[in-house]
XYZ file of C-alpha atoms in Angstrom:
663
model
C 54.790 20.206 -14.031
C 52.556 21.027 -11.093
C 51.280 23.899 -8.977
C 50.929 23.837 -5.172
C 48.117 26.188 -4.095
C 48.028 27.195 -0.407
C 45.012 29.088 0.932
C 45.766 31.107 4.077
C 43.091 32.223 6.528
C 43.197 33.472 10.087
C 41.048 32.773 13.127
C 39.664 35.457 15.437
C 42.688 35.123 17.725
C 45.117 35.544 14.798
C 46.034 31.885 14.387
C 46.931 30.980 10.793
C 45.179 28.123 8.936
C 46.721 26.715 5.736
C 44.826 24.550 3.219
C 46.902 23.080 0.392
C 46.116 21.317 -2.846
C 48.198 20.271 -5.856
C 47.161 20.853 -9.459
C 48.913 18.904 -12.194
C 49.435 20.671 -15.521
C 51.144 23.620 -17.159
C 48.560 26.274 -16.267
C 46.002 27.237 -13.634
C 43.076 29.668 -13.714
C 42.190 32.493 -11.330
C 38.688 33.931 -10.897
C 35.458 34.250 -8.925
C 33.862 31.062 -10.264
C 34.252 27.976 -8.071
C 35.425 25.979 -11.063
C 38.697 27.982 -11.163
C 41.819 26.403 -9.705
C 42.221 29.497 -7.501
C 38.757 30.574 -6.347
C 38.551 34.172 -5.055
C 35.155 35.146 -3.588
C 35.446 38.815 -4.389
C 33.233 41.009 -6.575
C 36.368 42.904 -7.662
C 37.533 39.747 -9.395
C 36.076 38.631 -12.721
C 34.508 35.124 -13.015
C 37.498 34.031 -15.125
C 40.109 36.693 -14.502
C 43.567 35.379 -15.462
C 45.673 32.380 -16.451
C 48.998 31.495 -14.811
C 51.059 29.257 -17.113
C 54.530 27.760 -17.135
C 55.656 27.585 -20.782
C 59.205 26.705 -19.734
C 60.544 25.201 -16.521
C 61.124 27.969 -13.976
C 59.450 30.670 -16.082
C 55.844 31.830 -15.422
C 53.524 33.910 -17.573
C 50.462 35.622 -16.060
C 47.863 36.730 -18.617
C 44.551 38.522 -18.011
C 41.727 36.940 -20.028
C 38.894 39.140 -18.746
C 40.013 42.560 -19.938
C 40.585 43.651 -16.339
C 44.140 44.003 -15.066
C 45.794 42.701 -11.924
C 48.435 44.059 -9.575
C 52.050 43.073 -10.199
C 54.759 44.477 -7.890
C 52.704 47.642 -7.245
C 51.563 48.167 -10.838
C 48.348 47.191 -12.652
C 49.176 45.212 -15.746
C 47.511 42.876 -18.246
C 50.544 40.652 -18.785
C 53.499 39.674 -16.635
C 56.473 37.328 -16.913
C 58.604 36.244 -13.955
C 60.937 33.613 -12.566
C 59.656 32.682 -9.092
C 62.667 30.525 -8.258
C 65.063 33.489 -8.406
C 63.085 36.671 -7.814
C 59.617 35.678 -6.574
C 56.619 37.951 -7.120
C 53.307 39.174 -5.688
C 50.078 39.378 -7.663
C 46.987 41.210 -6.419
C 43.447 40.353 -7.446
C 40.931 42.545 -5.618
C 41.468 42.051 -1.901
C 43.675 38.974 -2.332
C 47.469 38.655 -2.617
C 49.016 35.751 -4.569
C 52.675 35.135 -3.629
C 54.611 33.059 -6.153
C 57.580 30.881 -5.239
C 59.369 27.657 -6.119
C 59.656 24.490 -4.029
C 60.970 21.032 -4.962
C 60.451 21.613 -8.688
C 56.869 22.864 -8.289
C 55.487 26.377 -8.428
C 53.970 27.432 -5.084
C 51.073 29.934 -5.068
C 50.145 31.258 -1.621
C 46.709 32.960 -1.532
C 45.815 35.321 1.311
C 43.053 37.833 1.841
C 44.527 41.124 3.068
C 41.383 43.214 3.572
C 37.617 42.804 3.951
C 35.970 41.522 0.830
C 34.433 44.409 -1.077
C 34.075 46.361 2.183
C 37.218 47.996 3.518
C 35.473 49.405 6.597
C 34.928 46.083 8.351
C 36.414 42.613 8.319
C 33.719 40.227 7.122
C 33.591 36.477 6.449
C 33.780 35.913 2.707
C 31.027 33.224 2.967
C 28.489 35.794 4.209
C 29.285 38.748 2.010
C 26.846 37.810 -0.749
C 23.889 36.690 1.434
C 20.574 38.460 2.167
C 20.661 37.518 5.838
C 20.388 41.085 7.021
C 17.268 41.739 4.974
C 15.300 38.637 6.123
C 13.614 37.814 9.439
C 15.603 35.769 11.922
C 15.535 31.985 12.050
C 13.687 31.810 15.359
C 10.916 34.201 14.373
C 10.542 32.509 10.993
C 10.269 29.100 12.670
C 7.461 30.304 14.946
C 5.576 31.850 12.034
C 5.844 28.751 9.861
C 4.838 26.498 12.766
C 1.718 28.574 13.303
C 0.872 28.426 9.594
C 1.337 24.641 9.488
C -0.867 24.104 12.537
C -3.542 26.373 11.129
C -3.506 24.921 7.591
C -3.005 21.219 8.353
C -4.588 20.777 11.800
C -7.092 23.458 12.725
C -8.572 23.863 9.244
C -8.993 20.093 8.584
C -10.575 19.606 12.025
C -12.991 22.434 11.331
C -13.823 20.986 7.897
C -14.462 17.529 9.351
C -16.593 18.870 12.214
C -18.676 21.066 9.927
C -19.320 18.139 7.566
C -20.686 15.775 10.212
C -24.101 14.511 9.279
C -23.644 15.052 5.534
C -23.959 11.794 3.639
C -22.173 13.095 0.541
C -20.044 16.202 0.785
C -20.238 18.720 -2.070
C -17.634 18.802 -4.793
C -14.571 20.951 -4.290
C -11.574 21.147 -2.017
C -11.917 20.015 1.598
C -9.130 20.790 4.024
C -9.079 17.327 5.594
C -8.014 15.953 2.194
C -4.519 17.164 3.108
C -4.298 14.225 5.524
C -4.708 11.665 2.742
C -1.675 9.534 1.936
C -2.876 8.908 -1.603
C -5.879 8.512 -3.856
C -8.529 5.874 -3.251
C -8.369 2.680 -5.281
C -10.708 2.059 -8.198
C -12.947 -0.171 -6.060
C -13.643 2.665 -3.599
C -13.450 5.635 -5.973
C -17.130 6.414 -5.442
C -16.378 7.172 -1.765
C -14.087 10.087 -2.617
C -16.517 12.631 -1.170
C -17.858 10.343 1.539
C -14.958 10.091 3.969
C -17.320 9.434 6.884
C -18.295 6.104 5.345
C -15.008 4.651 6.633
C -13.650 7.290 9.003
C -16.653 7.339 11.295
C -15.074 9.052 14.316
C -12.387 11.704 14.363
C -8.897 10.480 15.282
C -10.120 6.875 15.543
C -8.667 4.186 13.275
C -11.028 2.583 10.746
C -12.961 -0.260 12.372
C -14.204 -3.493 10.807
C -17.853 -2.508 11.243
C -17.283 0.290 8.711
C -16.154 -2.327 6.166
C -18.956 -4.751 6.987
C -21.519 -2.000 6.446
C -20.973 -2.507 2.690
C -19.198 -5.856 2.470
C -22.063 -7.887 3.892
C -22.706 -11.603 3.535
C -25.157 -10.840 0.751
C -22.427 -8.962 -1.083
C -20.137 -11.987 -0.793
C -22.785 -14.360 -2.108
C -23.338 -12.171 -5.116
C -19.590 -11.951 -5.783
C -19.108 -15.717 -5.574
C -21.983 -16.654 -7.867
C -22.653 -20.400 -7.910
C -19.573 -21.260 -5.920
C -21.275 -20.882 -2.552
C -24.150 -23.077 -3.746
C -21.711 -25.752 -4.849
C -19.891 -25.733 -1.509
C -22.853 -25.975 0.859
C -25.629 -28.452 1.492
C -25.674 -32.194 2.171
C -22.323 -33.882 1.665
C -20.471 -30.681 0.733
C -17.670 -29.000 2.722
C -17.809 -25.520 4.191
C -17.239 -22.715 4.729
C -17.130 -20.999 1.362
C -13.686 -20.481 -0.129
C -13.604 -16.722 0.275
C -14.513 -16.664 3.995
C -11.813 -15.558 6.430
C -10.522 -17.696 9.260
C -11.648 -16.740 12.778
C -9.834 -13.681 14.115
C -8.144 -15.533 16.977
C -6.754 -18.088 14.523
C -5.445 -15.382 12.178
C -3.713 -13.626 15.081
C -2.194 -16.891 16.329
C -0.849 -17.604 12.849
C 1.355 -14.520 13.014
C 3.569 -15.985 15.674
C 5.871 -14.131 18.035
C 6.789 -10.568 17.114
C 10.336 -9.327 16.918
C 11.516 -6.224 18.765
C 10.249 -3.870 16.073
C 6.921 -5.687 15.928
C 6.454 -5.344 19.679
C 7.111 -1.608 19.473
C 4.602 -1.316 16.656
C 2.022 -3.325 18.615
C 2.591 -1.050 21.650
C 1.784 2.071 19.665
C -1.237 0.400 18.078
C -2.590 -0.448 21.486
C -1.763 2.998 22.843
C -3.607 4.767 20.038
C -6.548 2.331 20.011
C -5.765 0.625 16.711
C -6.413 -3.068 17.476
C -4.662 -5.783 15.478
C -6.411 -8.073 13.044
C -8.528 -5.381 11.406
C -9.517 -5.555 7.739
C -7.326 -2.582 6.829
C -4.165 -4.372 7.933
C -4.411 -6.542 4.822
C -6.748 -4.522 2.616
C -4.808 -1.265 2.455
C -6.199 1.906 0.945
C -5.101 5.397 -0.119
C -2.145 3.978 -2.051
C -2.963 5.502 -5.406
C -5.731 5.486 -7.969
C -6.339 2.311 -9.891
C -6.810 -1.231 -8.603
C -5.716 -2.082 -5.082
C -1.995 -2.967 -5.013
C -0.970 -6.566 -5.552
C -0.142 -8.481 -2.406
C 3.572 -9.179 -2.131
C 4.747 -12.718 -1.467
C 6.455 -11.716 1.792
C 3.138 -10.427 3.106
C 1.556 -13.879 2.753
C 4.657 -15.771 3.909
C 4.760 -13.854 7.187
C 1.811 -15.946 8.356
C 1.791 -18.990 6.086
C 5.438 -19.943 6.617
C 5.366 -22.128 9.723
C 1.598 -21.748 10.038
C 0.903 -25.320 11.145
C 3.424 -25.233 13.979
C 2.209 -21.933 15.402
C -1.439 -22.962 15.302
C -0.611 -26.300 16.904
C 1.252 -24.505 19.690
C -1.844 -22.365 20.229
C -4.034 -25.469 20.442
C -5.689 -24.903 17.053
C -6.056 -27.021 13.926
C -5.863 -25.948 10.296
C -6.062 -27.735 6.971
C -3.857 -25.123 5.279
C -0.279 -26.261 4.710
C 2.872 -24.195 5.236
C 3.932 -22.049 2.300
C 6.662 -19.466 1.850
C 7.660 -19.486 -1.838
C 6.122 -21.368 -4.756
C 9.498 -22.457 -6.054
C 10.844 -23.526 -2.658
C 8.044 -24.411 -0.276
C 4.441 -24.911 -1.322
C 2.013 -27.588 -0.117
C 0.761 -30.250 -2.484
C -2.435 -29.430 -4.363
C -5.680 -30.526 -2.690
C -8.349 -30.611 -5.397
C -12.070 -30.999 -4.791
C -13.017 -34.330 -6.365
C -16.242 -36.271 -6.709
C -16.992 -38.665 -3.861
C -20.093 -40.378 -5.250
C -23.648 -39.432 -5.985
C -25.948 -38.666 -3.054
C -28.596 -41.331 -3.607
C -30.407 -40.213 -0.439
C -31.045 -36.782 -1.979
C -31.462 -37.396 -5.728
C -31.746 -34.375 -7.980
C -33.997 -34.543 -11.070
C -32.089 -34.696 -14.328
C -33.638 -31.481 -15.613
C -31.906 -29.593 -12.796
C -28.605 -31.284 -13.616
C -28.832 -30.807 -17.374
C -26.378 -28.055 -18.324
C -28.068 -27.678 -21.711
C -31.090 -26.178 -19.962
C -29.096 -24.124 -17.471
C -28.813 -26.792 -14.784
C -25.811 -27.605 -12.598
C -24.347 -31.066 -13.358
C -22.764 -31.210 -9.876
C -26.048 -31.024 -8.014
C -26.547 -34.153 -5.960
C -22.866 -35.116 -6.018
C -20.734 -35.368 -2.910
C -17.301 -33.775 -3.088
C -14.226 -34.074 -0.930
C -10.724 -32.641 -0.850
C -7.879 -35.024 -1.610
C -4.127 -34.566 -1.534
C -2.535 -34.925 -4.956
C 0.578 -36.661 -3.644
C -0.382 -39.825 -5.553
C -2.617 -40.598 -8.558
C -6.241 -39.961 -7.637
C -9.425 -41.478 -8.969
C -13.011 -40.285 -9.031
C -16.052 -42.082 -10.391
C -17.762 -39.654 -12.756
C -20.389 -42.049 -14.095
C -18.780 -42.808 -17.503
C -17.037 -45.882 -18.901
C -14.292 -44.272 -20.942
C -10.537 -44.487 -21.445
C -8.319 -41.756 -22.800
C -5.647 -44.204 -23.943
C -8.010 -45.880 -26.441
C -9.159 -42.576 -27.897
C -5.686 -41.020 -28.190
C -4.062 -44.036 -29.802
C -2.887 -43.711 -33.405
C -2.921 -47.406 -34.250
C -6.118 -49.016 -32.908
C -9.647 -49.204 -34.251
C -10.614 -45.858 -32.770
C -7.816 -44.178 -34.734
C -8.944 -45.932 -37.934
C -12.518 -44.832 -37.323
C -11.341 -41.253 -36.721
C -9.381 -41.146 -39.967
C -12.564 -42.102 -41.818
C -14.745 -39.564 -40.014
C -12.213 -36.718 -40.156
C -9.835 -37.435 -43.040
C -6.693 -35.332 -43.107
C -6.936 -34.423 -39.411
C -3.988 -36.471 -38.214
C -3.322 -40.139 -37.490
C -5.658 -40.143 -34.502
C -7.732 -38.043 -32.140
C -6.296 -35.182 -30.119
C -7.364 -33.467 -26.917
C -8.910 -30.459 -28.653
C -11.189 -32.690 -30.736
C -13.413 -33.258 -27.713
C -12.334 -30.695 -25.105
C -13.368 -27.111 -25.900
C -12.637 -24.055 -23.781
C -15.280 -21.672 -22.549
C -15.557 -18.241 -24.243
C -12.951 -16.778 -21.875
C -10.455 -19.549 -22.628
C -9.923 -20.079 -18.911
C -11.504 -23.486 -18.384
C -12.788 -26.346 -20.469
C -16.477 -26.936 -20.910
C -17.939 -30.358 -20.134
C -17.717 -32.693 -23.121
C -21.068 -32.898 -24.911
C -22.344 -36.039 -26.582
C -23.928 -34.047 -29.408
C -20.798 -32.058 -30.331
C -18.004 -34.506 -29.520
C -18.995 -38.156 -29.134
C -21.812 -38.400 -31.669
C -19.593 -37.917 -34.698
C -18.369 -41.475 -34.020
C -21.047 -42.889 -31.700
C -24.159 -42.486 -33.835
C -27.632 -42.475 -32.263
C -29.431 -42.777 -35.603
C -32.649 -44.817 -35.592
C -34.082 -44.431 -39.095
C -33.906 -42.246 -42.188
C -37.006 -40.243 -43.066
C -36.906 -38.356 -46.347
C -33.126 -38.184 -46.340
C -32.965 -37.077 -42.656
C -31.592 -39.442 -40.017
C -33.900 -39.692 -37.021
C -31.781 -39.577 -33.857
C -32.485 -41.089 -30.478
C -32.466 -38.276 -27.864
C -29.419 -38.291 -25.617
C -29.991 -38.005 -21.869
C -33.691 -38.960 -22.072
C -33.983 -42.741 -21.570
C -37.782 -42.686 -21.357
C -37.959 -40.931 -24.729
C -35.493 -43.449 -26.213
C -37.746 -46.332 -25.130
C -40.800 -44.572 -26.537
C -39.112 -43.868 -29.865
C -37.981 -47.496 -30.284
C -41.427 -48.845 -29.484
C -43.033 -46.343 -31.812
C -40.654 -47.426 -34.572
C -41.612 -51.089 -34.207
C -45.290 -50.400 -33.719
C -45.944 -52.099 -30.354
C -44.212 -53.452 -27.274
C -43.934 -57.126 -28.312
C -40.751 -59.159 -28.192
C -38.473 -58.607 -31.199
C -35.108 -59.917 -32.363
C -34.214 -59.579 -36.064
C -33.515 -63.038 -37.450
C -29.989 -63.505 -38.772
C -28.929 -59.970 -37.780
C -26.326 -59.885 -34.961
C -27.034 -57.585 -32.036
C -23.773 -55.726 -32.676
C -25.007 -54.930 -36.195
C -27.675 -52.584 -34.877
C -26.043 -51.482 -31.576
C -22.516 -50.729 -32.831
C -21.460 -50.016 -36.399
C -18.958 -48.085 -38.439
C -19.588 -44.325 -38.459
C -20.919 -42.324 -41.356
C -24.319 -41.555 -42.823
C -24.054 -44.341 -45.442
C -23.471 -46.968 -42.758
C -26.301 -45.531 -40.660
C -28.711 -45.704 -43.591
C -27.643 -49.282 -44.384
C -28.213 -50.291 -40.758
C -31.623 -48.638 -40.632
C -32.637 -50.383 -43.852
C -31.703 -53.758 -42.350
C -33.686 -52.976 -39.229
C -36.663 -51.752 -41.237
C -36.784 -54.949 -43.278
C -36.563 -57.038 -40.121
C -39.236 -54.921 -38.438
C -41.558 -55.409 -41.391
C -41.352 -59.176 -40.860
C -41.926 -58.973 -37.108
C -43.911 -55.812 -36.359
C -44.192 -54.610 -32.748
C -41.273 -56.594 -31.376
C -39.121 -53.784 -29.854
C -38.388 -54.964 -26.314
C -35.320 -56.919 -27.389
C -34.051 -53.844 -29.183
C -34.562 -51.785 -26.025
C -32.685 -54.320 -23.922
C -29.852 -54.444 -26.425
C -29.658 -50.642 -26.542
C -29.181 -50.322 -22.777
C -27.201 -53.534 -22.243
C -23.424 -53.415 -21.659
C -21.828 -52.811 -25.050
C -25.043 -51.371 -26.466
C -25.623 -47.862 -27.752
C -26.157 -46.503 -24.226
C -24.549 -49.215 -22.139
C -21.234 -48.865 -23.952
C -20.442 -45.622 -22.103
C -23.003 -45.460 -19.269
C -23.751 -47.629 -16.257
C -27.377 -48.703 -16.713
C -29.776 -50.376 -14.311
C -33.243 -51.691 -15.205
C -36.324 -50.737 -13.247
C -37.742 -47.542 -11.863
C -40.287 -45.134 -13.311
C -38.654 -44.945 -16.778
C -37.832 -48.637 -17.002
C -34.073 -47.943 -16.897
C -31.832 -45.940 -14.578
C -28.769 -44.226 -16.034
C -26.053 -43.509 -13.478
C -25.589 -39.697 -13.135
C -22.603 -38.215 -14.951
C -20.568 -35.245 -13.696
C -17.613 -33.459 -15.255
C -16.255 -30.832 -12.832
C -14.895 -27.768 -14.582
C -12.825 -26.586 -11.599
C -10.936 -28.697 -9.090
C -8.638 -26.159 -7.389
C -11.325 -23.878 -6.058
C -9.023 -21.969 -3.718
C -6.599 -21.136 -6.506
C -6.675 -19.822 -10.040
C -5.572 -21.551 -13.216
C -6.007 -20.180 -16.722
C -5.671 -22.618 -19.636
C -5.465 -19.805 -22.159
C -2.149 -18.680 -20.653
C -0.720 -22.200 -21.018
C -2.195 -23.940 -24.039
C -0.260 -23.998 -27.302
C 2.933 -22.509 -25.912
C 6.061 -23.497 -27.756
C 8.424 -24.371 -24.912
C 11.543 -26.308 -25.839
C 12.193 -29.469 -23.876
C 15.635 -30.659 -22.717
C 16.152 -32.434 -26.057
C 15.256 -29.324 -28.034
C 11.930 -30.768 -29.178
C 8.830 -28.588 -29.232
C 6.713 -30.540 -26.801
C 4.760 -28.716 -24.178
C 1.057 -29.179 -24.770
C -1.905 -30.806 -23.023
C -0.293 -34.241 -22.776
C 2.809 -32.944 -21.012
C 0.754 -31.879 -17.995
C -2.094 -34.399 -18.275
C -0.896 -37.978 -18.885
C -4.049 -38.846 -20.814
C -2.533 -41.192 -23.405
C -1.447 -43.536 -20.591
C -4.810 -43.599 -18.816
C -6.753 -46.866 -19.187
C -9.300 -46.150 -16.466
C -12.219 -43.757 -16.761
C -11.814 -42.881 -13.068
C -8.260 -41.552 -13.450
C -7.985 -37.921 -12.332
C -5.462 -36.481 -14.750
C -4.395 -33.438 -12.725
C -0.689 -32.503 -12.504
C 0.967 -32.264 -9.093
C 2.698 -29.131 -7.839
C 6.100 -30.443 -8.999
C 4.906 -30.293 -12.610
C 3.975 -26.611 -12.250
C 7.336 -25.866 -10.622
C 9.071 -26.910 -13.824
C 8.008 -23.561 -15.291
C 6.920 -21.437 -12.336
C 9.482 -20.226 -9.798
C 8.981 -18.119 -6.701
C 8.402 -14.387 -6.833
C 12.162 -13.750 -6.783
C 13.026 -16.631 -9.123
C 13.901 -19.202 -6.430
C 13.240 -22.868 -7.211
C 14.084 -26.402 -6.127
C 13.172 -27.930 -9.490
C 15.906 -29.826 -11.335
C 14.674 -28.438 -14.649
C 13.080 -25.020 -15.103
C 11.735 -24.546 -18.610
C 10.613 -20.915 -18.693
C 11.332 -19.510 -15.222
C 8.079 -17.579 -14.829
C 8.242 -15.611 -11.562
C 5.050 -16.444 -9.670
C 4.048 -14.713 -6.464
C 1.152 -15.796 -4.280
C -1.218 -13.259 -5.841
C -0.859 -14.866 -9.279
C -3.037 -17.822 -8.239
C -4.598 -16.800 -4.935
C -6.834 -13.870 -4.162
C -8.892 -12.489 -1.326
C -12.590 -13.406 -1.550
C -11.856 -16.014 -4.242
C -14.710 -16.461 -6.680
C -15.114 -17.654 -10.250
C -13.095 -14.724 -11.608
C -9.365 -14.198 -11.979
C -7.272 -12.689 -9.148
C -7.149 -8.909 -9.234
C -3.440 -8.869 -10.030
C -4.154 -10.673 -13.335
C -7.215 -8.569 -14.094
C -5.168 -5.414 -13.607
C -2.124 -6.386 -15.650
C -4.015 -8.300 -18.336
C -2.984 -11.623 -19.823
C 0.715 -12.311 -19.579
C 2.676 -12.362 -22.775
C 4.769 -15.395 -23.545
C 8.414 -15.127 -22.425
C 11.083 -14.540 -25.030
C 11.753 -18.262 -25.427
C 8.085 -19.040 -26.000
C 5.972 -18.582 -29.110
C 2.173 -18.598 -29.080
C 0.951 -21.251 -31.505
C -2.792 -20.850 -31.677
C -4.892 -23.554 -33.312
C -1.908 -25.916 -33.535
C -2.577 -29.607 -32.974
C -0.103 -31.083 -30.498
C 1.299 -34.532 -31.213
């Protein structure tokens, strides 16, 4: 069963327009609401006036459901029954006539308006009957009035406010009309300038210039932000400029390459309105909402850094920065700063290099950048191998099991390497807290206390040995091997036994300590076992300087706390993703090995910002945009994007396992 509804309307010249629609079902509704099947825009019609149903084929029933009747063949009724196929019928609802008929098995309802809607004196369009158009001002006059109000409120008033505030360093609190021009709140870094618009917007209708930024962001400001980094990157044998400095403006503009059609149009308007390219505000955007400045999107960096080398070469310029577009797809190999030898021409006193007294261990060392496309080596001044110390079956492992029973079959990375309070980087390994539990420096026992030789003070070591033996004569304990008093099993009992042997020998040959001194500093001795020692100089011996850099990738950010002790399943399902998976320490038999992972190792977990990667195996799929590791004005702190969002939580397939020893 279906109903065909035909709406008839007429044009001004009397031409008839018919709009048809078909409604499937056994009934249709009539009323003023638009949701009715037959919508009649007439105040004389109730919102839901009547129902037309077909209980039997060919027989219609019209029923009023509003309490208001309808016209049926000249009479007003509440109920009507008819057979449209044989007799037809006309129904009247207000100013509308509904003619009922039958066609091809469907009931046809023809709707036509026969007089003006709710106004018999004039023919009016039913769409305008219920409007307030006649009571309101015209469109043209309203447009002129609103235009004048907009110009007054958002142009004249702000200009007046700005002009009247010239010369005021800090404007008073309250509303200022020129605030209506702001696109958003200032970031947290510039929140204190909320009432000091002139600090950046120096001249009216002139784009912000770099000199307004430099007025606060001076070189002194940058030095303070970078801390010791600038000191470490300048001076004899050290590269420059500092990591946070920008490239020259002409080089930054050349790196952008040719503009497309839209870019040329944009550049034309910038030039026309005196907004030169390459300004600070093109990268460091403001008025984008309260809080930290927005994170830099990967596409923003890739616009210049993708194809950078080729564009600079075409412009006759050189750059040491490689092309980069996406960490998972195209990123240059890491170029860490590594030690390149000690600057013997400019020696630095040990007291200034001693970190225990606030010194900088890197003072006096030359550094260079090296590409990590092959295993690198740097001479740090120590004779040490990770493979020996991480073994579970050699003498070192046996010694460790005696010193630290129940702590595993051998040493682990965390036994010597400790993070700083932030957990970001590892502190330099200290003899007193790491090495000395196995490599004892005990000299004698006095009243139950073991007297230790001072570490890092060779002159004091010589003095203590000579004082112990009474004078500077030649001495070699008879029948006691050199190894017995230079190297021995760890533990206080062994140390006391060794000191007793030495004391008995010293009693027989008082004042003979020179041999002991030579044995202490000789290769394989207490000091010479780990340090390179030369004889001569003011102190009698010269210990080669030792340096342990805490940061190699100075132009990027890496946080150990976000990586250590993460339970990431390997391809065989084993839980194995700790220190040794990134740093191949257990295979290193050379103290000069630089155990830094290459970029391919990082790409096993870190993809591009959109998840793109070229890695054959992706373990966790951590989306990593440029801003995760790189930041403007890089210093010793984390990039702003990490400071704002806080430490990342482990993905769903990772479980934080704090204080777990990795094997």
